[in-house]
Short mmCIF file of C-alpha atoms in Angstrom, two decimals:
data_model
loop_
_atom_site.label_atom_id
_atom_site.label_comp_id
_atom_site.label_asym_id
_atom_site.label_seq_id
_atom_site.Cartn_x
_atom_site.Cartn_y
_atom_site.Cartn_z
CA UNK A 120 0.72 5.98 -12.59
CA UNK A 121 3.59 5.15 -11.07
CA UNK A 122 4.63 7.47 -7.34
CA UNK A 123 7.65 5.67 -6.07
CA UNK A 124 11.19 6.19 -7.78
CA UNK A 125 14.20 3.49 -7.21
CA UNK A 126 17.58 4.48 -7.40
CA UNK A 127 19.77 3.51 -8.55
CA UNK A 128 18.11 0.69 -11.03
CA UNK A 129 20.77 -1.52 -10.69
CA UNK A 130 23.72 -2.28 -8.17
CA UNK A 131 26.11 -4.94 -8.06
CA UNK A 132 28.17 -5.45 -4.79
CA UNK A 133 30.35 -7.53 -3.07
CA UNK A 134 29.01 -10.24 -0.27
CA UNK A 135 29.72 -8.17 2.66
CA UNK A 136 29.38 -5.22 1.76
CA UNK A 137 26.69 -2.89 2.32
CA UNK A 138 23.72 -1.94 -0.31
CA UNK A 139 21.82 1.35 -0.60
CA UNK A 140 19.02 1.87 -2.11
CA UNK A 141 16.64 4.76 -2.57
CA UNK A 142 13.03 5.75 -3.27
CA UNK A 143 11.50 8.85 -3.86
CA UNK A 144 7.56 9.67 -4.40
CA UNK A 145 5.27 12.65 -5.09
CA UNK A 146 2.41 12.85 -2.84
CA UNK A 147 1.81 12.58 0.82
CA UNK A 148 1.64 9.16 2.23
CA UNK A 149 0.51 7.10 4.91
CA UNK A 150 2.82 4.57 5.03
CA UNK A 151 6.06 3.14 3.13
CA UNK A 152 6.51 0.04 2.06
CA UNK A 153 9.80 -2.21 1.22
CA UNK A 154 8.97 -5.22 -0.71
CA UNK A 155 11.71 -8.05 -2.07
CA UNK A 156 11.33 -10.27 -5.19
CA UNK A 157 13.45 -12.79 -6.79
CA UNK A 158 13.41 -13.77 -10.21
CA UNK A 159 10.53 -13.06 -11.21
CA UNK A 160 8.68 -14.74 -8.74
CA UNK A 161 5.67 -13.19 -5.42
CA UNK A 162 6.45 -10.51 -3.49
CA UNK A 163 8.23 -10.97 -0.29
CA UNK A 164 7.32 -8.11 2.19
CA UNK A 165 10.56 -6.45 4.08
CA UNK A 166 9.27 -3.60 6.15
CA UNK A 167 6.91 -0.88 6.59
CA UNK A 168 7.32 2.28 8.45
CA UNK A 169 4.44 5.30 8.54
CA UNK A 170 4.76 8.65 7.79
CA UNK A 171 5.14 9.49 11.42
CA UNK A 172 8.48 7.38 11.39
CA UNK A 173 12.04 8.34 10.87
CA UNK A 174 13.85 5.03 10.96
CA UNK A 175 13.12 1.46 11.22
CA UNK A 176 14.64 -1.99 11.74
CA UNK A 177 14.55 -5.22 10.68
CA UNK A 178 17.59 -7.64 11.18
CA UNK A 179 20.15 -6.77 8.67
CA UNK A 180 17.51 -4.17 7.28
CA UNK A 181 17.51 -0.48 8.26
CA UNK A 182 14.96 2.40 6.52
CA UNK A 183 14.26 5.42 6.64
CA UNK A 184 11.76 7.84 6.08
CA UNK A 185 12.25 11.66 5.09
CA UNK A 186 8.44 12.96 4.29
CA UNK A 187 10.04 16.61 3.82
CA UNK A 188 11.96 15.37 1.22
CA UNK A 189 9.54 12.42 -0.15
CA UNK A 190 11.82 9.78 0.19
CA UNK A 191 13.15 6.96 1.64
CA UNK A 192 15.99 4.73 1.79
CA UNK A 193 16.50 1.07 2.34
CA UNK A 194 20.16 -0.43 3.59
CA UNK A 195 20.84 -3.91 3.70
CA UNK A 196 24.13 -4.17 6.17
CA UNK A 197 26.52 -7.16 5.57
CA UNK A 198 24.88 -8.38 2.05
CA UNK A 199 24.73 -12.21 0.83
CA UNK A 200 24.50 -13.92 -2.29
CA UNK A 201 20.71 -14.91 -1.25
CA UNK A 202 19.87 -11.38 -1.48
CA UNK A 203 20.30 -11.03 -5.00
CA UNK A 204 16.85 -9.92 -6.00
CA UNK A 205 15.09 -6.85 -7.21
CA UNK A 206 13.45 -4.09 -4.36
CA UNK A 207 10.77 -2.20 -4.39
CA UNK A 208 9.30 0.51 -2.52
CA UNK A 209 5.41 1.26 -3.08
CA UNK A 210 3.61 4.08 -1.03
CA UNK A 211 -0.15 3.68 0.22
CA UNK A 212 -2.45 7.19 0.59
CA UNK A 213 -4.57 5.37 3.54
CA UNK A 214 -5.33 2.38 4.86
CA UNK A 215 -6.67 -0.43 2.70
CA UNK A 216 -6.13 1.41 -0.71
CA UNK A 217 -3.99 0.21 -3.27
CA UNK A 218 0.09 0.16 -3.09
CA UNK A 219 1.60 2.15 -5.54
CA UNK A 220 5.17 0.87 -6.71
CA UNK A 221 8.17 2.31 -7.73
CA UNK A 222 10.34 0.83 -10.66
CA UNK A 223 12.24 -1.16 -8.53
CA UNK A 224 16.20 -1.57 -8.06
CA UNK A 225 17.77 -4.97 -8.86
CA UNK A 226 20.60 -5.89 -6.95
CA UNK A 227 23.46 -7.95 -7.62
CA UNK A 228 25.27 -9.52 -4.71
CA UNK A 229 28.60 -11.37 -6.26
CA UNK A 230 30.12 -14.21 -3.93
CA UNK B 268 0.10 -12.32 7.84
CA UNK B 269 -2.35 -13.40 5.28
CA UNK B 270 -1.67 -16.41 3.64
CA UNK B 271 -2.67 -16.15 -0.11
CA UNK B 272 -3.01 -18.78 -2.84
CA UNK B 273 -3.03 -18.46 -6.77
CA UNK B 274 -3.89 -20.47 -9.59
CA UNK B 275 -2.54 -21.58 -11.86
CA UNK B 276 0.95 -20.73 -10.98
CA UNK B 277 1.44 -20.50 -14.49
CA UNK B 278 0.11 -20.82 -18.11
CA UNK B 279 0.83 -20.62 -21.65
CA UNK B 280 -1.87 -19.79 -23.81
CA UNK B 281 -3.03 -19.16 -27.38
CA UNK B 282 -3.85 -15.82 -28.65
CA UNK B 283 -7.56 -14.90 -29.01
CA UNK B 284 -8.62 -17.11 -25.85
CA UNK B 285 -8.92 -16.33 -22.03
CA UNK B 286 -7.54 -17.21 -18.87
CA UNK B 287 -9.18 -17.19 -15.29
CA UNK B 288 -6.75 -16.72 -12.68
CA UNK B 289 -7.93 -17.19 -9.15
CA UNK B 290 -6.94 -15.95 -5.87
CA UNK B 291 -7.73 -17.21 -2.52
CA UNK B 292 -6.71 -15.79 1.23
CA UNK B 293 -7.03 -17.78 4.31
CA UNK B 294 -8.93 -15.03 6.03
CA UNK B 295 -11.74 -12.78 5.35
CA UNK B 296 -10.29 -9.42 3.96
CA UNK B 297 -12.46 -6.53 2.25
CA UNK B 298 -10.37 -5.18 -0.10
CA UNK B 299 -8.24 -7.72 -2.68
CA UNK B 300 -6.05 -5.97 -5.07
CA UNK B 301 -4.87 -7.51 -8.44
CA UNK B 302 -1.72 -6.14 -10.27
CA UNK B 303 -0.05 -6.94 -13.61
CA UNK B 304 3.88 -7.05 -13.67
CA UNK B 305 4.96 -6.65 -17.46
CA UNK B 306 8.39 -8.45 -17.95
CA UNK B 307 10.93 -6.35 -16.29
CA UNK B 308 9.19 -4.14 -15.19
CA UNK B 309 7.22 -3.13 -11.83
CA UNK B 310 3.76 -3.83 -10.42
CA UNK B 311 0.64 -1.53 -12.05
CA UNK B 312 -3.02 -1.94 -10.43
CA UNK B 313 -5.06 -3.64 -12.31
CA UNK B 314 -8.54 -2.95 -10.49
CA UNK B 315 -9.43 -2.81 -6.38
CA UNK B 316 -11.77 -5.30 -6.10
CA UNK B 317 -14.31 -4.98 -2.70
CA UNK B 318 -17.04 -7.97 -1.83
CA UNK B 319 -20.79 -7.45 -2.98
CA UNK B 320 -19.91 -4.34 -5.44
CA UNK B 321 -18.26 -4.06 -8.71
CA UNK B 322 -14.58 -3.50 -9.03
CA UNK B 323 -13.04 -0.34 -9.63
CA UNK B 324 -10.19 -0.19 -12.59
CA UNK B 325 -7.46 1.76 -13.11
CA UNK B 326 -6.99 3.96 -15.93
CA UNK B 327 -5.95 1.82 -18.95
CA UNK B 328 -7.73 -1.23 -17.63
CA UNK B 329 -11.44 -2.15 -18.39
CA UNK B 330 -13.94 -4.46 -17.21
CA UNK B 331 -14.82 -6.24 -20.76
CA UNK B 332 -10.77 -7.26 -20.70
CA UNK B 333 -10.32 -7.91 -17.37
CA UNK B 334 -13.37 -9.15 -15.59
CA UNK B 335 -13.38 -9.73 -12.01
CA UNK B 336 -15.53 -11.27 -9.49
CA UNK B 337 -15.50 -11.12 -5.62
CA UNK B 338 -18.57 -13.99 -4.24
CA UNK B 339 -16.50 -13.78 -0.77
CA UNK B 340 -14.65 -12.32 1.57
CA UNK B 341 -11.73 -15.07 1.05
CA UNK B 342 -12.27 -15.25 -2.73
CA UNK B 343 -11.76 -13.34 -5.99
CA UNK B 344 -11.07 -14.50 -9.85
CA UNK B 345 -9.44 -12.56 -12.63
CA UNK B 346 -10.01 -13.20 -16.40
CA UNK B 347 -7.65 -12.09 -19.03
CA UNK B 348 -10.09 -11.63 -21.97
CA UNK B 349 -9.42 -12.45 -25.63
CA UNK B 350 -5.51 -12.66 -25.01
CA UNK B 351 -2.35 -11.47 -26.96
CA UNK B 352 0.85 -11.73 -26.55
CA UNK B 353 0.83 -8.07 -24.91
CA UNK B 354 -0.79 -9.65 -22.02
CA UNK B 355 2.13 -11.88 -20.97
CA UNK B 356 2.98 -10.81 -18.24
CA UNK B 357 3.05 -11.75 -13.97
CA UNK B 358 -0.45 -11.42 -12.57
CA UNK B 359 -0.57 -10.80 -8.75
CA UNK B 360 -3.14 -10.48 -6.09
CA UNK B 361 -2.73 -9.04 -2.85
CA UNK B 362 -4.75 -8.34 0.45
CA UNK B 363 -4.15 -5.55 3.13
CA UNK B 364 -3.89 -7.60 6.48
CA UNK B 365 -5.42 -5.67 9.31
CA UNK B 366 -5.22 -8.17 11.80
CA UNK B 367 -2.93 -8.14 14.71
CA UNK B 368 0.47 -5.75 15.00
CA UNK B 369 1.14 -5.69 11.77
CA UNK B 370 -2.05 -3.63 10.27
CA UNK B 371 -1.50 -1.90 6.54
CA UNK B 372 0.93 -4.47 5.41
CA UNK B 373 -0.78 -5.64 2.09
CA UNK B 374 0.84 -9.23 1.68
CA UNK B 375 1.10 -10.58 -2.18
CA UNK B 376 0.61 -14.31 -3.73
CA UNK B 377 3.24 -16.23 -5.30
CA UNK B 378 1.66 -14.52 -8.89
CA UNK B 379 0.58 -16.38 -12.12
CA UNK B 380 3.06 -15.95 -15.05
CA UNK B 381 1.32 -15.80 -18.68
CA UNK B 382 2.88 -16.44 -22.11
CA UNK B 383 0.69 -15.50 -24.82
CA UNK B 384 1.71 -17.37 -27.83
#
């Protein structure tokens, strides 16, 4: 069954502006994962950060982790139209087990 | 990162008959994962499939519909078995790369997308 929760499920922004997007999940983890997809198409992994992380980055990408709380939260500063896609975090127990995903939030980025 | 390969990219198929997806990595990796991505929707485990034992499914999924084999450490197939149009969907493998810095990423193939007709 599904762990991870997106929210919102959809978001539509302006180029430049910033999106925010958040996960929640149920159990304890080992690590967090951020994974892009556009249209329909593979999996493009963004970033991972463990459960002894607060706060990662990645270029225009910043995450974060709250394991109190279960969740985590994925910014993307300065948006473009290229990344117009749908996000999704997915949680993993221990190493070299299975990812298991949230529902995902599709973004809109309008030029 | 691990580079992975599928085939075919994608098919449409007749009910009733079966498709065998495969899935190959450019390094040796124990564990290869497959997951099925209904249309609009997110990714659901299929099965965990490790070299030289039988696969392990995930509750709704069973071997006689979903076969799987695993010969290698770079190799593993997928069958969709006796197909309907409830099995269109995006089928995806994916490997956990424990090589190098970047250990616990699981890395994805480009998927296979299947219309049932």
């Amino acid at each position: 069954s599904q762990q991870g929760e997106e929210d919102p499920q959809a978001l539509s922004i302006q180029e430049g502006e910033n999106a925010t997007m958040n996960c929640s999940y149920k159990t304890s983890i080992n690590n967090l994962q951020w994974y892009r997809q556009n249209s329909g198409r593979g999996l493009v992994h963004l970033i991972l950060i463990r459960s002894n992380e607060r706060e990662k980055h990645s270029g225009r990408l910043r995450v974060t982790l709250d394991t109190s709380k279960k969740s985590s939260s994925l910014l993307i500063t300065a948006s473009r139209a290229a990344d117009t896609a749908s996000y999704f975090c997915a949680t993993q127990t221990w190493g070299n087990t299975p990812l298991v995903f949230g529902k995902g939030t599709r973004l809109s980025v309008i030029a | 990162s691990a580079v992975i390969s599928q085939k075919p990219s994608r098919d449409i198929c007749q009910r009733g008959t079966s498709l065998t997806i495969q899935c190959q990595v450019d390094s040796q990796v124990t564990m290869m994962f497959w997951y099925r991505q209904q249309p609009g929707q997110s990714l659901t485990l299929i099965a965990t499939a490790n070299q030289g034992s039988e696969a392990t499914y995930e509750s709704g999924f069973v071997i006689d519909k979903f076969p799987i084999s695993r010969p290698n450490l770079t190799f593993s197939t997928l069958t969709v078995s006796n197909m309907s149009p409830e099995d269109s969907s995006i089928y995806l493998c994916s490997v956990e790369d424990r090589q190098g810095g970047r250990q616990e990423t699981q890395y994805f193939g480009p998927g296979t997308r299947l219309l049932v007709l």
